[in-house]
Tab-separated table of C-alpha atoms in Angstrom:
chain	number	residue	atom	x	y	z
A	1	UNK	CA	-32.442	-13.879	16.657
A	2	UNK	CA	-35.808	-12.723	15.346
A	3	UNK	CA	-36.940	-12.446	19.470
A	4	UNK	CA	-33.892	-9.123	19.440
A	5	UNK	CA	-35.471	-5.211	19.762
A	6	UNK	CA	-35.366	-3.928	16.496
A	7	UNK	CA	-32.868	-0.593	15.911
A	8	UNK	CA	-34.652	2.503	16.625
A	9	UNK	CA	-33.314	5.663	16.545
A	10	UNK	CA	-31.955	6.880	19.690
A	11	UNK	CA	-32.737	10.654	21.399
A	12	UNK	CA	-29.243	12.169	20.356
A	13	UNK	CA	-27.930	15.481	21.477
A	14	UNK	CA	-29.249	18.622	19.369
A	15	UNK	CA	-25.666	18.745	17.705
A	16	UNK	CA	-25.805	15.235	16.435
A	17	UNK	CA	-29.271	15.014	15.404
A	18	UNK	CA	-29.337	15.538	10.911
A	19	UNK	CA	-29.570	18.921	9.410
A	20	UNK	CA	-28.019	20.107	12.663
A	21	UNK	CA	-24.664	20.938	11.088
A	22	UNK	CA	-26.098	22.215	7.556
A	23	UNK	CA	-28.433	24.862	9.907
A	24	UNK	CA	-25.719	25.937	12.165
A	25	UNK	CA	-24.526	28.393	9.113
A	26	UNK	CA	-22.376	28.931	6.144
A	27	UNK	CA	-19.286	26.327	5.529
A	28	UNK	CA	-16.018	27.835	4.934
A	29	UNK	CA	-14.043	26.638	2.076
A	30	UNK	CA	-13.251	22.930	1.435
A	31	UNK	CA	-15.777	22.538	4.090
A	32	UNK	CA	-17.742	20.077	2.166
A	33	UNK	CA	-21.188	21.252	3.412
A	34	UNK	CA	-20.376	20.809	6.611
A	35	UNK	CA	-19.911	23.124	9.885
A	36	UNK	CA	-16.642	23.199	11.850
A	37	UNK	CA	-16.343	24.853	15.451
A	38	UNK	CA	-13.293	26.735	15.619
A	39	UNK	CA	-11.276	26.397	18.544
A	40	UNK	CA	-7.474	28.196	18.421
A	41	UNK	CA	-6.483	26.526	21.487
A	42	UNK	CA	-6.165	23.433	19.447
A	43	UNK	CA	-5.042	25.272	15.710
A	44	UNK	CA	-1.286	24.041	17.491
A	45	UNK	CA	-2.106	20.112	17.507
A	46	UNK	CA	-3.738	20.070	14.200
A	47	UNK	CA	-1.118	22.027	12.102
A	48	UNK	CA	1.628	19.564	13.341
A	49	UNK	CA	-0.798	16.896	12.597
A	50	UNK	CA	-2.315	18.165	9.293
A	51	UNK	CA	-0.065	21.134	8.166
A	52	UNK	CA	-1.508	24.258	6.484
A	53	UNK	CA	-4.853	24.248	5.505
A	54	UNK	CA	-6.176	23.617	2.596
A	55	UNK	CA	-8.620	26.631	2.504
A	56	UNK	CA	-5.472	28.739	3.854
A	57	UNK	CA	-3.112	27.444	1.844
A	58	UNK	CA	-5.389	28.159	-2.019
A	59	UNK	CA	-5.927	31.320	-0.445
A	60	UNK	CA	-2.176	32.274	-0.090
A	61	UNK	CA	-1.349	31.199	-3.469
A	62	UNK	CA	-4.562	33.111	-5.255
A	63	UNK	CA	-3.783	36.351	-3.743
A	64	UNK	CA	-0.066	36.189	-5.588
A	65	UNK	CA	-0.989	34.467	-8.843
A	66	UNK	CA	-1.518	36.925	-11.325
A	67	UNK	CA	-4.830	34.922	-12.463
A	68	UNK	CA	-5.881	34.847	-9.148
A	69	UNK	CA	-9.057	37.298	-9.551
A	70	UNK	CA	-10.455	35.285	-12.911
A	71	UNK	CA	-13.713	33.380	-12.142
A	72	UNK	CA	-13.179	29.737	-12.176
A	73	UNK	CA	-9.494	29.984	-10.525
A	74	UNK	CA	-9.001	26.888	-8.130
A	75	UNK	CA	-5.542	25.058	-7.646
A	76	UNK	CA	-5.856	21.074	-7.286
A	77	UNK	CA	-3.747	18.614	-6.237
A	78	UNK	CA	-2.896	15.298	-8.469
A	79	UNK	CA	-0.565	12.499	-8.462
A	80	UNK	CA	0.981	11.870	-11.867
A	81	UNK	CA	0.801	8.076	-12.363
A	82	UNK	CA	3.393	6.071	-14.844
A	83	UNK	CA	3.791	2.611	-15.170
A	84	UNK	CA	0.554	1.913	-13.290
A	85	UNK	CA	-3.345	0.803	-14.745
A	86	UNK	CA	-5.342	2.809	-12.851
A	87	UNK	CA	-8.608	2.112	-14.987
A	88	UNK	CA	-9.630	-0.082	-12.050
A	89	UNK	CA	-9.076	2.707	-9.658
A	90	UNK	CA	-11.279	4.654	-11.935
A	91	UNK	CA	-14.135	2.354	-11.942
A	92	UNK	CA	-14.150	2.291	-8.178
A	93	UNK	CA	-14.420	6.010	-8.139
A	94	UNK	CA	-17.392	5.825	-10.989
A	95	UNK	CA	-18.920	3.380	-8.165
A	96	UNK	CA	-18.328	5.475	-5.150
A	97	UNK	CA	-19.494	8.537	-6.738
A	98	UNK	CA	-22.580	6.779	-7.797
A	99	UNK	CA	-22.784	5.891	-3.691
A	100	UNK	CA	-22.477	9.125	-2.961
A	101	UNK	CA	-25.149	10.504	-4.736
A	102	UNK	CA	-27.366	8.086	-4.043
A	103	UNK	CA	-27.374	8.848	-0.148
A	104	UNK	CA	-27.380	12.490	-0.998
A	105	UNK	CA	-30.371	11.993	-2.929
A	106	UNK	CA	-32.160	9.780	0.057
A	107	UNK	CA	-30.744	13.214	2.360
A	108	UNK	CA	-29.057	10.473	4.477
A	109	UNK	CA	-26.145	12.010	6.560
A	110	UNK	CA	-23.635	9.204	4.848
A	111	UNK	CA	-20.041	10.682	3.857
A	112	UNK	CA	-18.151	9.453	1.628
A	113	UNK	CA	-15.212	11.211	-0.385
A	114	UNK	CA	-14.868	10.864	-4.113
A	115	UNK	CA	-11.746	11.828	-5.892
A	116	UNK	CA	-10.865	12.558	-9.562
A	117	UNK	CA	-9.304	9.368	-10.947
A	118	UNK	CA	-7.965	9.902	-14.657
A	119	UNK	CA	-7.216	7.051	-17.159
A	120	UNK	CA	-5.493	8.582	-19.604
A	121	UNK	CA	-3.856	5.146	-21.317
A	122	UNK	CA	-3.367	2.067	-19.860
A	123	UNK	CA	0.024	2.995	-17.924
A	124	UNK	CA	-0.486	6.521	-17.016
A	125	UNK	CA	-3.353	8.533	-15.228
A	126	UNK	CA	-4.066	11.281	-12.616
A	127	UNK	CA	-5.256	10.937	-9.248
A	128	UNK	CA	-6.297	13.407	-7.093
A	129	UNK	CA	-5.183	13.463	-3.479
A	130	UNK	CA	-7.302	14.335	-0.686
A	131	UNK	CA	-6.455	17.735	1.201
A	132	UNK	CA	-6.271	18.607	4.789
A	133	UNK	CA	-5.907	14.553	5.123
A	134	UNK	CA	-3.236	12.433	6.658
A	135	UNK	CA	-3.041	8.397	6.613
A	136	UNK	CA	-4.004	6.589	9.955
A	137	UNK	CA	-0.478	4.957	9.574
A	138	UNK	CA	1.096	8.557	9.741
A	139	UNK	CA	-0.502	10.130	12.011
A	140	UNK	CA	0.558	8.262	15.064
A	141	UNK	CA	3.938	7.811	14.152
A	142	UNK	CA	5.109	11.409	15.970
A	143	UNK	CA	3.394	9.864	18.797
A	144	UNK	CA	4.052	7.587	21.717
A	145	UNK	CA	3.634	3.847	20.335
A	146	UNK	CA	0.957	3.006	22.846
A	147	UNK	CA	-1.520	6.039	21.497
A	148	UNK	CA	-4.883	4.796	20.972
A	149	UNK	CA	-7.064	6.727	17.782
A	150	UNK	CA	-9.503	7.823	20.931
A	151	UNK	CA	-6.428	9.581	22.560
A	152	UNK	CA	-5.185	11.316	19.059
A	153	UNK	CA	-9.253	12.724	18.791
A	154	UNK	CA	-8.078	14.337	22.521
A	155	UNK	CA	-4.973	15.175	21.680
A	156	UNK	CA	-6.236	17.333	18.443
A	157	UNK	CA	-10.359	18.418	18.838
A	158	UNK	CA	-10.166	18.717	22.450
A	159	UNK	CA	-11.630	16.880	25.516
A	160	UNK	CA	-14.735	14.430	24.804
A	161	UNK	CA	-17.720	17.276	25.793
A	162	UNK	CA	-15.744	20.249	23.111
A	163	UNK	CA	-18.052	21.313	20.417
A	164	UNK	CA	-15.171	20.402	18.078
A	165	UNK	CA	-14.804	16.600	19.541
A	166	UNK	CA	-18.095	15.944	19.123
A	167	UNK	CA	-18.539	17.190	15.457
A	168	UNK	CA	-15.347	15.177	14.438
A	169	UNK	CA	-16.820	12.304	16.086
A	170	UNK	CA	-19.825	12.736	14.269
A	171	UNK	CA	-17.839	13.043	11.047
A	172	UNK	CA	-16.100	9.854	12.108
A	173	UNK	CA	-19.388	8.014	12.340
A	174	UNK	CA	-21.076	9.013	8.942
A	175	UNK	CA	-17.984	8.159	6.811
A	176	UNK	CA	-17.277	5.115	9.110
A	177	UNK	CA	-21.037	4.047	7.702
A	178	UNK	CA	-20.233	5.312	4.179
A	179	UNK	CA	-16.731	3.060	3.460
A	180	UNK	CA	-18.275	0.254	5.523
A	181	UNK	CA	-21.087	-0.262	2.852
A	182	UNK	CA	-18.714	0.598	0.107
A	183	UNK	CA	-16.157	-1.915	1.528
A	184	UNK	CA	-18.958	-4.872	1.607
A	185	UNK	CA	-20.357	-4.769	-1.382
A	186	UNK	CA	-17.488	-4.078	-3.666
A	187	UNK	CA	-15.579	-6.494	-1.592
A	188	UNK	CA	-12.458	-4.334	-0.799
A	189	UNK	CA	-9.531	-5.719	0.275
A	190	UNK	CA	-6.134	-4.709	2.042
A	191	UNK	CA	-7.009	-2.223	4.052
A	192	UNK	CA	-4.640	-1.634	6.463
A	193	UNK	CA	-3.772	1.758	8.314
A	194	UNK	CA	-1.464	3.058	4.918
A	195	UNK	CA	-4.408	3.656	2.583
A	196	UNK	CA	-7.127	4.673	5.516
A	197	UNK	CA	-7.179	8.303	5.702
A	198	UNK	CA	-8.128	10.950	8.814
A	199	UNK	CA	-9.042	14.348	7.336
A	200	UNK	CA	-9.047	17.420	9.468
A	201	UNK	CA	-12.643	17.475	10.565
A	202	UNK	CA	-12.597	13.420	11.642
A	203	UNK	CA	-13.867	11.944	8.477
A	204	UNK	CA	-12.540	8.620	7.511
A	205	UNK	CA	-11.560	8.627	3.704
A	206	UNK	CA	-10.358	5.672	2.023
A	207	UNK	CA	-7.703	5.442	-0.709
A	208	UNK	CA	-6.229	2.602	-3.134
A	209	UNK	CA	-8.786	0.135	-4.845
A	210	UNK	CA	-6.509	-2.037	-6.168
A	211	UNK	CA	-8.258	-4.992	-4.985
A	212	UNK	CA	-11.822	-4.921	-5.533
A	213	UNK	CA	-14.905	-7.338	-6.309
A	214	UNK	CA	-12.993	-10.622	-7.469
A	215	UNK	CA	-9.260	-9.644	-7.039
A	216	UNK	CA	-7.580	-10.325	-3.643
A	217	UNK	CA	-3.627	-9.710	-2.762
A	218	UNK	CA	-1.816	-12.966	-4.250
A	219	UNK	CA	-5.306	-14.221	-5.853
A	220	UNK	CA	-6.146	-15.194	-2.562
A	221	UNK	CA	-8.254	-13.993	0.387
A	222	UNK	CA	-7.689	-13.814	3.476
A	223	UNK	CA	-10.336	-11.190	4.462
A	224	UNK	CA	-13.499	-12.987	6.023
A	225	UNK	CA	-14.923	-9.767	7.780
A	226	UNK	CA	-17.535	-7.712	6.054
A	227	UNK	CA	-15.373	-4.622	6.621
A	228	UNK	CA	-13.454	-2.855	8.957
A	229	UNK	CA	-13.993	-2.303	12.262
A	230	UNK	CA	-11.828	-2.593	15.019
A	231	UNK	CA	-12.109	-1.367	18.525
A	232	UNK	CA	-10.156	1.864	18.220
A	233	UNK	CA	-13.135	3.195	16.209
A	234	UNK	CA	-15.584	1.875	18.300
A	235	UNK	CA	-14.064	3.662	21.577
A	236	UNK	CA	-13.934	7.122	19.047
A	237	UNK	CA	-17.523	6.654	19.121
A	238	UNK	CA	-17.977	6.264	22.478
A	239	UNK	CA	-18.011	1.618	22.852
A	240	UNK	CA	-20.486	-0.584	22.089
A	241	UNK	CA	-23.216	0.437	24.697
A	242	UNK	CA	-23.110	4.624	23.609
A	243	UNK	CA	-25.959	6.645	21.781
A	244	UNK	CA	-23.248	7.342	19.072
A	245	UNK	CA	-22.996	3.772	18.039
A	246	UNK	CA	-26.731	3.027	17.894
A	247	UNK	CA	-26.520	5.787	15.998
A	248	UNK	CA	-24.088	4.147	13.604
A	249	UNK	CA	-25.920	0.844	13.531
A	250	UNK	CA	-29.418	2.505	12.368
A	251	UNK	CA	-27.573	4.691	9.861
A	252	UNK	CA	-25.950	1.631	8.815
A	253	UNK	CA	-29.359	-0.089	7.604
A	254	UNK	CA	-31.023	2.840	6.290
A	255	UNK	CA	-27.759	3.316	4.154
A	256	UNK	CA	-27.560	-0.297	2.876
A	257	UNK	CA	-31.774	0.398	2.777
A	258	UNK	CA	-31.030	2.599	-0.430
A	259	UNK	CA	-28.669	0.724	-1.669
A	260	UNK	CA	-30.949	-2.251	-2.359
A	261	UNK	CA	-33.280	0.504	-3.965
A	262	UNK	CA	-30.344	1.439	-6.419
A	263	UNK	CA	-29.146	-2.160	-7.347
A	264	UNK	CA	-29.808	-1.761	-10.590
A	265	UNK	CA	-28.321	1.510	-10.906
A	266	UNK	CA	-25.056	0.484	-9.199
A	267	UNK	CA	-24.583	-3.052	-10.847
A	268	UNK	CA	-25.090	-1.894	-14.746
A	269	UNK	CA	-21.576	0.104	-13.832
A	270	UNK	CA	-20.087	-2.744	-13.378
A	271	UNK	CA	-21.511	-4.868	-15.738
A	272	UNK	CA	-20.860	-2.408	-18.627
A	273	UNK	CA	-17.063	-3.202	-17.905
A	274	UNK	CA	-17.322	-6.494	-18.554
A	275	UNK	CA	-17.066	-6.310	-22.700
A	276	UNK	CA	-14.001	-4.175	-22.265
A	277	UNK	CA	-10.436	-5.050	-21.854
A	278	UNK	CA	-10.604	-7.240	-18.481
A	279	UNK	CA	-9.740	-6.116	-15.414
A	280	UNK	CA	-8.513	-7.368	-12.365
A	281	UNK	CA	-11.709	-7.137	-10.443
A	282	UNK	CA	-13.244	-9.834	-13.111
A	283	UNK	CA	-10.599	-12.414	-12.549
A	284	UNK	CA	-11.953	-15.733	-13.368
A	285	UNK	CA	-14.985	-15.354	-14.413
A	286	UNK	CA	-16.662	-11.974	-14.765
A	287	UNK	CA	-19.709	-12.911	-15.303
A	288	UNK	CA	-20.005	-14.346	-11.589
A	289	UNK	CA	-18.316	-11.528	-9.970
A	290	UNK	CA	-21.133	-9.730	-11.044
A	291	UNK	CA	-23.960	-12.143	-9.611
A	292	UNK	CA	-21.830	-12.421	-6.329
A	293	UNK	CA	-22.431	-8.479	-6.130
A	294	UNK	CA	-25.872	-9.145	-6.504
A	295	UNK	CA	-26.259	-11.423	-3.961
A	296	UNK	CA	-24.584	-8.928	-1.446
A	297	UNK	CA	-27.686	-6.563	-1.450
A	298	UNK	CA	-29.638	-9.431	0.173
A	299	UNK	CA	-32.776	-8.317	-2.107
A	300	UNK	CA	-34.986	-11.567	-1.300
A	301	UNK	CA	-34.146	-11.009	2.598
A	302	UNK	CA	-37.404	-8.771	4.199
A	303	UNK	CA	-36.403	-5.772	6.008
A	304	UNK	CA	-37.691	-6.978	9.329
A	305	UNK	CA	-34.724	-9.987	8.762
A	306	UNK	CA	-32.624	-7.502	7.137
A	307	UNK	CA	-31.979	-5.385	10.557
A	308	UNK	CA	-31.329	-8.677	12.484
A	309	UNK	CA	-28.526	-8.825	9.338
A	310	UNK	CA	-27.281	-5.664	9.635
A	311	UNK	CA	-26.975	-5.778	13.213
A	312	UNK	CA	-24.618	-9.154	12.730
A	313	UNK	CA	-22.264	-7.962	9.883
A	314	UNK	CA	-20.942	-5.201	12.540
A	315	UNK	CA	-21.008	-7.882	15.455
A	316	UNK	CA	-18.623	-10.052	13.222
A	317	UNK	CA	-16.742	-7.338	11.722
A	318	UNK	CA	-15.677	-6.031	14.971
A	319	UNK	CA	-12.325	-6.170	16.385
A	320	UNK	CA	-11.951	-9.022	14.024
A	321	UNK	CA	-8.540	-10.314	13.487
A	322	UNK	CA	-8.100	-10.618	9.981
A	323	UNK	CA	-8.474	-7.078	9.663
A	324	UNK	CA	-6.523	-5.129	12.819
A	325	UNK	CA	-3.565	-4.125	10.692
């Protein structure tokens, strides 16, 4: 092990190098910072796939409401919740927003996707849903059975060399990184195609955190894999041996590199929950769901060990069996 190259940085194309998106201009609406290519030829595939856009669609309903010219207008999207504790939901959004910021603060290229999560007792809450998105479950189903994800990236951005393949692939990698960290360390569980999301511009977004930390499906679990990665995602970025992957490995550590700088930060969430009303995530005892988070960042491992690490946690989490669904 310690004899292996250590993950450099490959020579990418200029479009998937950093910045290279953010310089390319202006982002239009629900854009999230980030450019898009347009190509009409394709508007076709990704309405059936995606419906109206969420840009177009605010648009069409500001320009009839009467309100529609006020400063501050916006129109959002929730899911009334009854019946349900969603307090756990919200404490995994608290977490991945405090991700989020910390890889926008390190200017890492990392996406992830918070959403509004609302406790408003402990049976009822809002959550947000997530525009222009559509669940990996649904999104093949109009689709011959035998359609890979790689084909459905053809089959809606265009040929592998389009401008607008290769900045959804791109978008595929960075949130791929983002939810794989995210899915380690909080120990996510049951994630199967139903609560995976594909937005319009190839980011991964994932949904339901119902079982998180120490709570599994049935109290028990099954899940042995860091996190999710099965082959269909490694043939969207091109299989095991492309630039796009290396790409995805080094991003990987110096996304998990952060995180180790931000324990503290990211651990005194959790651990301020712990007083409170318990929640599933503490079952058993709390107190040691919140060492066995510790222990994930690996702080006593040096960084020279920590790539070898890295580097194995994707070897074993792909294509693994336990998590193909």
């Amino acid at each position: 092990r310690a004899s292996r190259s250590p993950l450099t940085l490959p020579t990418l194309p200029e479009w998937f190098a950093p910045g290279a998106a953010e310089a390319a201009g202006p982002s239009p609406p629900g854009a999230e910072g980030s450019y898009w290519p347009e190509e009409p030829a394709l508007d076709e595939a990704r309405f059936a796939a995606y419906g109206e856009s969420w840009a177009r669609r605010r648009e069409r309903i500001r320009s009839q409401s009467p309100n529609g010219q006020l400063k501050g207008w916006d129109i959002r999207s929730y899911i009334v919740k009854a019946g349900d504790d969603i307090r756990q939901e919200e404490l995994a959004m608290q977490l991945i927003k405090t991700f989020h910021a910390v890889w926008v603060q390190a200017r890492l290229p990392v996406y992830l996707r918070p959403y509004e999560v609302v406790s408003i007792s402990n049976s009822t809450g809002l959550i947000e849903t997530v525009p222009d998105s559509v669940s990996l479950d649904s999104l093949k189903k109009p689709l011959p059975a035998s359609t890979t994800l790689l084909q459905y990236f053809y089959h809606v951005y265009g040929p592998p060399d389009s401008t607008a393949f290769k900045f959804a692939q791109r978008n595929f990698t960075e949130s791929l990184v983002g939810y794989s960290i995210v899915t380690y360390l909080l120990q996510v569980k049951d994630r199967h195609t139903g609560n995976i999301l594909l937005t319009r511009k190839g980011h991964l977004v994932h949904i339901d955190f119902g079982f998180i930390l120490a709570s599994s499906p049935g109290g028990m679990n099954f899940e042995s894999a860091p996190f999710k990665l099965p082959l269909e995602y490694v043939e969207v970025m091109g299989g095991p041996d492309s630039d796009v992957f290396q790409y995805f490995k080094v991003l990987m550590f110096a996304a998990f590199m952060q995180c180790r700088k931000h324990m503290d930060r990211i651990v005194t969430l959790v651990r301020m929950m712990l007083p409170g009303e318990k929640l599933p995530c503490f079952a058993g005892d709390g107190l040691a769901a919140v060492r066995d988070l510790e222990a994930r960042f690996n702080l006593t491992l040096p960084e020279s060990d920590l790539v070898v690490w890295i580097r194995d946690m994707i070897e074993s989490s792909m294509d693994n069996w336990r998590t193909r669904q």
